[in-house]
Short mmCIF file of C-alpha atoms and ligand atoms in Angstrom, two decimals:
data_model
loop_
_atom_site.label_atom_id
_atom_site.label_comp_id
_atom_site.label_asym_id
_atom_site.label_seq_id
_atom_site.Cartn_x
_atom_site.Cartn_y
_atom_site.Cartn_z
CA MET A 1 94.61 112.10 -24.09
CA ALA A 2 91.22 111.55 -25.75
CA ASN A 3 88.80 113.68 -23.74
CA LEU A 4 88.85 117.44 -23.34
CA ARG A 5 86.55 119.14 -20.84
CA LEU A 6 86.25 122.70 -21.97
CA SER A 7 85.05 125.19 -19.38
CA VAL A 8 83.58 128.17 -21.22
CA THR A 9 82.87 130.29 -18.15
CA ASP A 10 83.48 130.19 -14.40
CA ARG A 11 80.14 131.93 -13.75
CA CYS A 12 77.05 130.05 -12.66
CA ASN A 13 73.36 130.75 -12.09
CA LEU A 14 73.11 128.18 -9.24
CA ARG A 15 74.97 127.83 -5.96
CA CYS A 16 75.13 124.07 -5.38
CA ALA A 17 76.22 123.36 -1.82
CA TYR A 18 78.95 120.88 -2.87
CA CYS A 19 80.40 123.19 -5.53
CA MET A 20 79.67 126.85 -4.71
CA PRO A 21 78.71 127.03 -1.03
CA GLU A 22 79.44 130.78 -0.79
CA GLU A 23 77.27 133.52 -2.28
CA GLU A 24 80.18 135.60 -3.64
CA TYR A 25 83.33 134.47 -5.41
CA SER A 26 86.65 135.65 -6.85
CA TRP A 27 85.87 135.48 -10.55
CA LEU A 28 88.31 135.16 -13.42
CA PRO A 29 88.83 138.65 -14.91
CA SER A 30 86.74 139.03 -18.05
CA ASP A 31 89.66 140.16 -20.23
CA GLU A 32 91.37 136.88 -19.36
CA ILE A 33 88.51 134.77 -20.73
CA LEU A 34 89.38 133.10 -24.04
CA SER A 35 87.47 134.30 -27.09
CA PHE A 36 85.72 131.70 -29.23
CA GLU A 37 88.50 132.02 -31.81
CA GLU A 38 91.13 131.37 -29.15
CA ILE A 39 89.19 128.35 -27.83
CA SER A 40 88.86 127.04 -31.37
CA ALA A 41 92.60 127.42 -32.00
CA LEU A 42 93.47 125.55 -28.80
CA VAL A 43 90.96 122.78 -29.51
CA ASP A 44 92.64 122.28 -32.89
CA ARG A 45 95.93 121.67 -31.09
CA PHE A 46 94.32 119.15 -28.73
CA ILE A 47 92.70 117.37 -31.68
CA ALA A 48 96.08 117.17 -33.41
CA LEU A 49 97.39 115.45 -30.28
CA GLY A 50 94.64 112.85 -30.08
CA VAL A 51 91.56 114.40 -28.50
CA THR A 52 88.40 112.96 -30.06
CA LYS A 53 85.75 114.03 -27.55
CA VAL A 54 85.03 117.55 -26.33
CA ARG A 55 82.60 118.34 -23.54
CA LEU A 56 81.51 121.92 -22.84
CA THR A 57 81.17 122.72 -19.16
CA GLY A 58 81.64 125.56 -16.70
CA GLY A 59 80.48 127.10 -14.37
CA GLU A 60 77.26 126.92 -16.22
CA PRO A 61 78.09 126.77 -19.94
CA LEU A 62 74.73 128.26 -20.94
CA VAL A 63 75.47 131.56 -19.19
CA ARG A 64 78.26 132.15 -21.73
CA ARG A 65 76.76 134.47 -24.31
CA ASP A 66 76.29 133.12 -27.85
CA LEU A 67 77.34 129.59 -26.91
CA PRO A 68 75.76 128.12 -30.08
CA VAL A 69 78.30 130.16 -32.10
CA LEU A 70 81.11 128.28 -30.36
CA VAL A 71 79.26 124.98 -30.78
CA LYS A 72 79.10 125.60 -34.51
CA LEU A 73 82.84 126.30 -34.68
CA LEU A 74 83.60 123.10 -32.76
CA ALA A 75 81.05 120.96 -34.62
CA ALA A 76 82.99 121.57 -37.84
CA LYS A 77 86.06 119.87 -36.38
CA PRO A 78 86.92 116.16 -36.74
CA LEU A 79 85.54 115.03 -33.37
CA ALA A 80 83.83 111.76 -32.49
CA GLU A 81 81.71 113.52 -29.88
CA LEU A 82 80.73 117.07 -28.97
CA ALA A 83 78.77 117.16 -25.72
CA MET A 84 77.78 119.52 -22.92
CA THR A 85 77.17 119.20 -19.20
CA THR A 86 74.63 121.73 -17.93
CA ASN A 87 72.51 122.40 -14.88
CA GLY A 88 69.60 122.71 -17.32
CA VAL A 89 68.20 126.02 -16.04
CA LEU A 90 68.61 127.76 -19.41
CA LEU A 91 68.31 124.66 -21.57
CA ALA A 92 64.73 125.20 -22.69
CA THR A 93 65.77 128.58 -24.14
CA HIS A 94 68.82 127.28 -26.00
CA ALA A 95 68.13 123.62 -26.81
CA ARG A 96 67.00 124.23 -30.40
CA ALA A 97 69.91 126.56 -31.25
CA LEU A 98 72.41 124.13 -29.71
CA LYS A 99 71.01 121.20 -31.65
CA ASP A 100 71.01 123.19 -34.89
CA ALA A 101 74.59 124.30 -34.24
CA GLY A 102 75.71 120.66 -34.06
CA LEU A 103 75.84 119.76 -30.36
CA GLN A 104 75.50 115.98 -30.17
CA ARG A 105 74.88 115.04 -26.56
CA VAL A 106 73.65 116.68 -23.39
CA THR A 107 74.16 115.66 -19.77
CA ILE A 108 71.97 117.42 -17.22
CA SER A 109 72.87 117.58 -13.56
CA LEU A 110 69.82 116.72 -11.46
CA ASP A 111 70.19 115.98 -7.77
CA THR A 112 66.56 116.05 -6.71
CA LEU A 113 63.02 116.06 -8.06
CA ARG A 114 61.69 117.97 -5.07
CA ARG A 115 61.36 121.70 -5.47
CA ASP A 116 61.94 122.60 -1.80
CA ARG A 117 65.03 120.41 -1.78
CA PHE A 118 66.34 121.85 -5.05
CA LEU A 119 66.10 125.29 -3.46
CA ARG A 120 68.00 124.07 -0.39
CA LEU A 121 70.69 122.33 -2.46
CA THR A 122 71.25 125.06 -5.06
CA ARG A 123 69.91 128.17 -3.25
CA ARG A 124 67.84 128.98 -6.34
CA ASP A 125 64.17 128.04 -6.87
CA GLN A 126 64.62 126.76 -10.41
CA LEU A 127 63.69 123.09 -10.54
CA PRO A 128 60.72 123.80 -12.88
CA GLN A 129 63.10 125.42 -15.39
CA VAL A 130 65.43 122.42 -15.23
CA LEU A 131 62.57 120.01 -15.87
CA GLU A 132 61.42 122.17 -18.79
CA GLY A 133 65.00 122.09 -20.07
CA ILE A 134 65.07 118.29 -19.99
CA ALA A 135 61.75 118.14 -21.85
CA ALA A 136 63.01 120.66 -24.42
CA ALA A 137 66.22 118.72 -24.97
CA ARG A 138 64.20 115.64 -25.87
CA GLN A 139 61.78 117.62 -28.03
CA VAL A 140 64.54 119.04 -30.21
CA GLY A 141 66.02 115.57 -30.66
CA PHE A 142 68.81 115.06 -28.13
CA GLU A 143 68.74 111.32 -27.52
CA ALA A 144 70.08 109.12 -24.73
CA LEU A 145 70.20 111.97 -22.24
CA LYS A 146 72.32 111.45 -19.16
CA LEU A 147 71.26 112.76 -15.77
CA ASP A 148 74.10 113.26 -13.29
CA THR A 149 73.15 113.01 -9.62
CA VAL A 150 75.59 113.74 -6.82
CA LEU A 151 74.41 111.81 -3.78
CA THR A 152 74.81 113.35 -0.34
CA ARG A 153 73.82 111.40 2.75
CA GLY A 154 70.75 112.81 4.43
CA LEU A 155 70.14 115.34 1.63
CA ASN A 156 68.98 113.38 -1.41
CA ASP A 157 69.90 109.72 -0.91
CA ASP A 158 66.23 108.86 -0.36
CA GLU A 159 65.51 109.74 -4.03
CA LEU A 160 67.23 106.82 -5.76
CA GLU A 161 64.01 105.27 -6.92
CA PRO A 162 62.22 108.48 -8.01
CA LEU A 163 65.31 109.48 -9.99
CA LEU A 164 65.51 106.07 -11.69
CA ASP A 165 61.79 106.30 -12.49
CA PHE A 166 62.17 109.84 -13.83
CA ALA A 167 65.11 108.83 -16.03
CA GLY A 168 63.21 105.80 -17.29
CA SER A 169 60.27 107.92 -18.35
CA HIS A 170 62.49 110.51 -20.12
CA ASP A 171 64.65 108.28 -22.33
CA ALA A 172 67.52 109.10 -20.00
CA GLU A 173 70.09 107.25 -17.92
CA VAL A 174 70.88 108.41 -14.42
CA ARG A 175 74.47 108.32 -13.19
CA PHE A 176 74.98 108.43 -9.46
CA ILE A 177 78.13 110.34 -8.55
CA GLU A 178 80.03 110.14 -5.28
CA TYR A 179 80.39 113.46 -3.49
CA MET A 180 84.00 114.55 -4.07
CA ASP A 181 86.35 116.44 -1.75
CA VAL A 182 87.49 118.88 -4.40
CA GLY A 183 87.24 122.59 -5.25
CA GLY A 184 84.35 124.32 -3.54
CA ALA A 185 83.46 121.25 -1.48
CA THR A 186 84.80 123.03 1.60
CA ARG A 187 82.23 121.37 3.84
CA TRP A 188 82.94 117.85 2.58
CA SER A 189 83.26 114.94 4.98
CA MET A 190 83.52 111.22 4.26
CA ASP A 191 80.39 110.41 6.25
CA GLN A 192 78.31 112.41 3.74
CA VAL A 193 79.53 110.26 0.83
CA ILE A 194 77.24 107.50 -0.40
CA SER A 195 79.83 105.16 -1.85
CA GLY A 196 79.19 103.26 -5.06
CA LYS A 197 79.35 100.09 -2.99
CA GLU A 198 76.68 101.27 -0.55
CA LEU A 199 74.52 102.45 -3.44
CA LEU A 200 74.65 99.04 -5.11
CA GLN A 201 73.82 97.33 -1.82
CA ARG A 202 70.79 99.56 -1.37
CA LEU A 203 69.58 99.05 -4.93
CA THR A 204 70.12 95.29 -4.67
CA ALA A 205 68.08 95.20 -1.46
CA ARG A 206 65.30 97.10 -3.22
CA PHE A 207 65.31 95.57 -6.73
CA GLY A 208 67.22 92.26 -6.59
CA VAL A 209 70.30 91.15 -8.50
CA ILE A 210 72.11 93.95 -10.36
CA THR A 211 74.21 93.07 -13.39
CA PRO A 212 77.39 95.00 -14.29
CA LEU A 213 77.53 95.91 -17.98
CA PRO A 214 80.77 95.45 -19.93
CA GLY A 215 82.58 98.03 -22.03
CA ARG A 216 83.53 100.75 -19.56
CA GLY A 217 86.92 101.47 -21.15
CA SER A 218 88.26 104.77 -19.81
CA ALA A 219 84.76 106.12 -19.02
CA PRO A 220 84.31 107.32 -15.44
CA ALA A 221 80.93 105.59 -15.06
CA GLU A 222 80.52 101.90 -14.49
CA ARG A 223 77.13 100.86 -15.85
CA PHE A 224 74.67 98.39 -14.38
CA ARG A 225 71.32 96.82 -15.21
CA LEU A 226 68.44 96.34 -12.79
CA PRO A 227 66.41 93.11 -13.00
CA ASP A 228 63.62 95.11 -14.71
CA GLY A 229 66.02 96.05 -17.54
CA ARG A 230 66.64 99.68 -16.59
CA THR A 231 70.26 100.77 -16.66
CA PHE A 232 72.17 103.30 -14.57
CA GLY A 233 75.74 104.44 -14.01
CA VAL A 234 77.93 104.86 -10.93
CA ILE A 235 80.85 107.29 -10.81
CA ALA A 236 82.82 106.30 -7.74
CA SER A 237 85.65 108.85 -8.03
CA THR A 238 85.95 109.29 -4.26
CA THR A 239 86.13 105.69 -3.04
CA GLN A 240 87.27 103.86 -6.21
CA PRO A 241 89.38 106.31 -8.21
CA PHE A 242 90.26 105.49 -11.79
CA CYS A 243 93.46 107.55 -12.20
CA SER A 244 95.26 104.80 -14.12
CA THR A 245 92.78 104.89 -17.01
CA CYS A 246 92.02 108.64 -16.90
CA ASP A 247 92.46 110.27 -20.30
CA ARG A 248 90.91 113.63 -19.46
CA ALA A 249 92.31 117.08 -19.96
CA ARG A 250 90.58 120.16 -18.52
CA LEU A 251 90.85 123.64 -19.98
CA THR A 252 89.52 126.57 -17.94
CA ALA A 253 87.74 129.54 -19.49
CA ASP A 254 90.94 131.57 -19.19
CA GLY A 255 93.08 128.95 -20.89
CA ARG A 256 94.65 127.19 -17.92
CA TRP A 257 95.13 123.53 -18.71
CA PHE A 258 94.90 120.93 -15.94
CA THR A 259 95.82 117.27 -16.34
CA CYS A 260 94.02 116.24 -13.12
CA LEU A 261 90.91 117.47 -11.32
CA TYR A 262 92.89 117.50 -8.06
CA ALA A 263 96.00 119.23 -9.49
CA THR A 264 97.05 122.46 -7.81
CA GLY A 265 99.03 123.76 -10.77
CA GLY A 266 98.17 123.96 -14.47
CA THR A 267 99.75 125.14 -17.73
CA ASP A 268 98.87 128.63 -18.97
CA LEU A 269 98.06 127.97 -22.64
CA LYS A 270 96.47 131.39 -23.06
CA ALA A 271 99.78 133.05 -22.21
CA ALA A 272 101.53 130.96 -24.87
CA LEU A 273 98.78 131.64 -27.40
CA ARG A 274 98.67 135.40 -26.77
CA ALA A 275 102.48 135.56 -26.85
CA GLY A 276 102.24 134.37 -30.44
CA ALA A 277 103.13 130.67 -30.16
CA ASP A 278 102.42 128.91 -33.43
CA ALA A 279 100.62 125.58 -33.82
CA ALA A 280 103.81 123.53 -33.60
CA GLY A 281 104.97 125.41 -30.49
CA LEU A 282 101.64 124.91 -28.72
CA GLU A 283 101.56 121.24 -29.63
CA GLN A 284 105.10 120.77 -28.35
CA LEU A 285 104.15 122.43 -25.05
CA ILE A 286 101.00 120.32 -24.64
CA ARG A 287 102.74 117.11 -25.63
CA SER A 288 105.63 117.60 -23.23
CA VAL A 289 103.31 118.31 -20.28
CA TRP A 290 101.04 115.37 -21.07
CA GLU A 291 103.94 112.94 -21.55
CA GLY A 292 105.48 114.03 -18.25
CA ARG A 293 102.31 113.84 -16.22
CA VAL A 294 102.33 111.71 -13.10
CA ASP A 295 98.93 112.73 -11.67
CA ARG A 296 97.12 110.31 -9.42
CA GLY A 297 95.14 112.98 -7.56
CA ALA A 298 92.12 110.94 -6.56
CA GLU A 299 94.22 107.90 -5.57
CA ARG A 300 96.43 110.07 -3.37
CA ARG A 301 93.32 111.45 -1.64
CA LEU A 302 92.12 107.90 -0.97
CA GLU A 303 95.42 107.07 0.73
CA LEU A 304 94.65 109.71 3.39
CA ARG A 305 91.86 107.51 4.80
CA GLU A 306 90.77 108.88 8.23
CA GLY A 307 92.73 112.11 7.69
CA ARG A 308 90.68 112.97 4.61
CA GLY A 309 88.87 116.32 4.64
CA PRO A 310 88.18 119.11 2.13
CA LEU A 311 91.04 119.54 -0.37
CA VAL A 312 91.20 123.33 -0.01
CA SER A 313 89.76 125.97 2.29
CA ALA A 314 87.39 128.76 1.27
CA ALA A 315 90.20 131.29 1.91
CA GLU A 316 92.54 129.45 -0.49
CA LEU A 317 89.81 129.34 -3.11
CA ARG A 318 89.32 133.09 -2.82
CA ARG A 319 93.06 133.57 -3.42
CA GLU A 320 93.23 131.06 -6.30
CA PRO A 321 89.94 130.61 -8.17
CA HIS A 322 91.56 128.09 -10.52
CA LEU A 323 91.23 125.58 -7.69
CA GLU A 324 87.43 125.85 -7.86
CA MET A 325 85.37 123.01 -9.34
CA HIS A 326 83.20 125.59 -11.11
CA THR A 327 86.37 126.93 -12.79
CA ARG A 328 87.75 123.50 -13.74
CA GLY A 329 84.46 122.20 -15.02
CA GLY A 330 84.10 119.06 -12.93
N1 SAM B 401 77.11 123.75 -14.19
C1 SAM B 401 77.13 122.54 -14.92
C2 SAM B 401 76.45 121.44 -14.16
O1 SAM B 401 76.23 121.59 -12.96
O2 SAM B 401 76.14 120.43 -14.78
C3 SAM B 401 78.51 122.10 -15.36
C4 SAM B 401 79.65 122.31 -14.40
S1 SAM B 401 79.56 121.33 -12.91
C5 SAM B 401 81.07 121.81 -12.08
C6 SAM B 401 79.92 119.71 -13.53
C7 SAM B 401 79.53 118.57 -12.63
O3 SAM B 401 80.33 118.59 -11.45
C8 SAM B 401 78.08 118.58 -12.15
O4 SAM B 401 77.43 117.38 -12.51
C9 SAM B 401 78.19 118.68 -10.64
O5 SAM B 401 77.17 117.99 -10.00
C10 SAM B 401 79.55 118.07 -10.41
N2 SAM B 401 80.14 118.46 -9.12
C11 SAM B 401 80.41 119.69 -8.66
N3 SAM B 401 80.95 119.64 -7.43
C12 SAM B 401 81.02 118.32 -7.09
C13 SAM B 401 81.50 117.59 -5.95
N4 SAM B 401 81.99 118.20 -4.88
N5 SAM B 401 81.41 116.25 -5.97
C14 SAM B 401 80.92 115.60 -7.06
N6 SAM B 401 80.47 116.22 -8.16
C15 SAM B 401 80.52 117.57 -8.18
FE1 SF4 B 402 76.05 123.66 -9.49
FE2 SF4 B 402 77.27 123.26 -11.85
FE3 SF4 B 402 76.93 125.68 -10.88
FE4 SF4 B 402 78.66 124.07 -9.70
S1 SF4 B 402 78.85 124.88 -11.73
S2 SF4 B 402 77.17 125.45 -8.71
S3 SF4 B 402 77.63 122.12 -9.96
S4 SF4 B 402 75.32 124.27 -11.42
#
């Protein structure tokens, strides 16, 4: 276990169609949300067990009040990487404070460069704020930005080239992500997925020979180079799952720990922490769950083939918000 995705809130200021298609949600109760001190204590246990990279996520991590305070606490820990995935809406406001607090890397989700489309996809008219956020991130010194784009057939798959151009002119690398059948993706269907394979065929037809880059390791993205030298990533979690090399743990804002994005059950670390478990007890709990894990969630979904549809219904998500993507952090 080397990577920890740390969801700091289940709340979000957008309503992306593939993640939060409803307007109202069952939220985690606020007294259940971990304090920064509790998060810090749990992160220490994960570090002791091998975690070297922490990524802040949500919901939208920047709607969590005083996030730079948490960043500062985490930045003091022996981590190889401290990063954040954000929708970018509030990034212009917080970029400087985050950088000063010690955040190292930022990934911004960006599915379209067209304002009318952004409104349709996220139900909020905030593309200008996102673009300002990207500019601010660069201004304060975040380098090698990543832009994550979920492709949906008929919605934004005609923007491959504009997104590559935009990334190229912003010192960023775009990563095209397959639409996944998980959490709030209650309207998912396979025919909406642009597979990594189809994407590469399209880009080859447009640009010519595409070269795979070595060194993927356990990273979800496979990277490629266009003949003109620009690079991009492909995250093909839906059609080419990478369960066997997955080293990710996911901790929700209320301390539920999941060893797989598709898992239905998790381990309640907050309960253990608030019951007074000491460091050794928490580490023993985490170690035993991790060593016993047999998750192959995405591979099992692939085996369904024609029978594949949304993982959970909207009614189930209302009953159990921990199943939501915006609770697990993606
Ligand atoms: N709010 C932040 C953001 O959007 O970047 C962080 C949390 S969001 C859940 C993390 C990532 O999950 C985003 O890049 C988003 O596009 C992705 N995501 C959400 N639902 C998805 C789905 N059904 N398929 C693929 N990616 C999804
Ligand atoms: Fe969109 Fe991220 Fe919010 Fe989900 S959590 S609705 S992906 S911005």
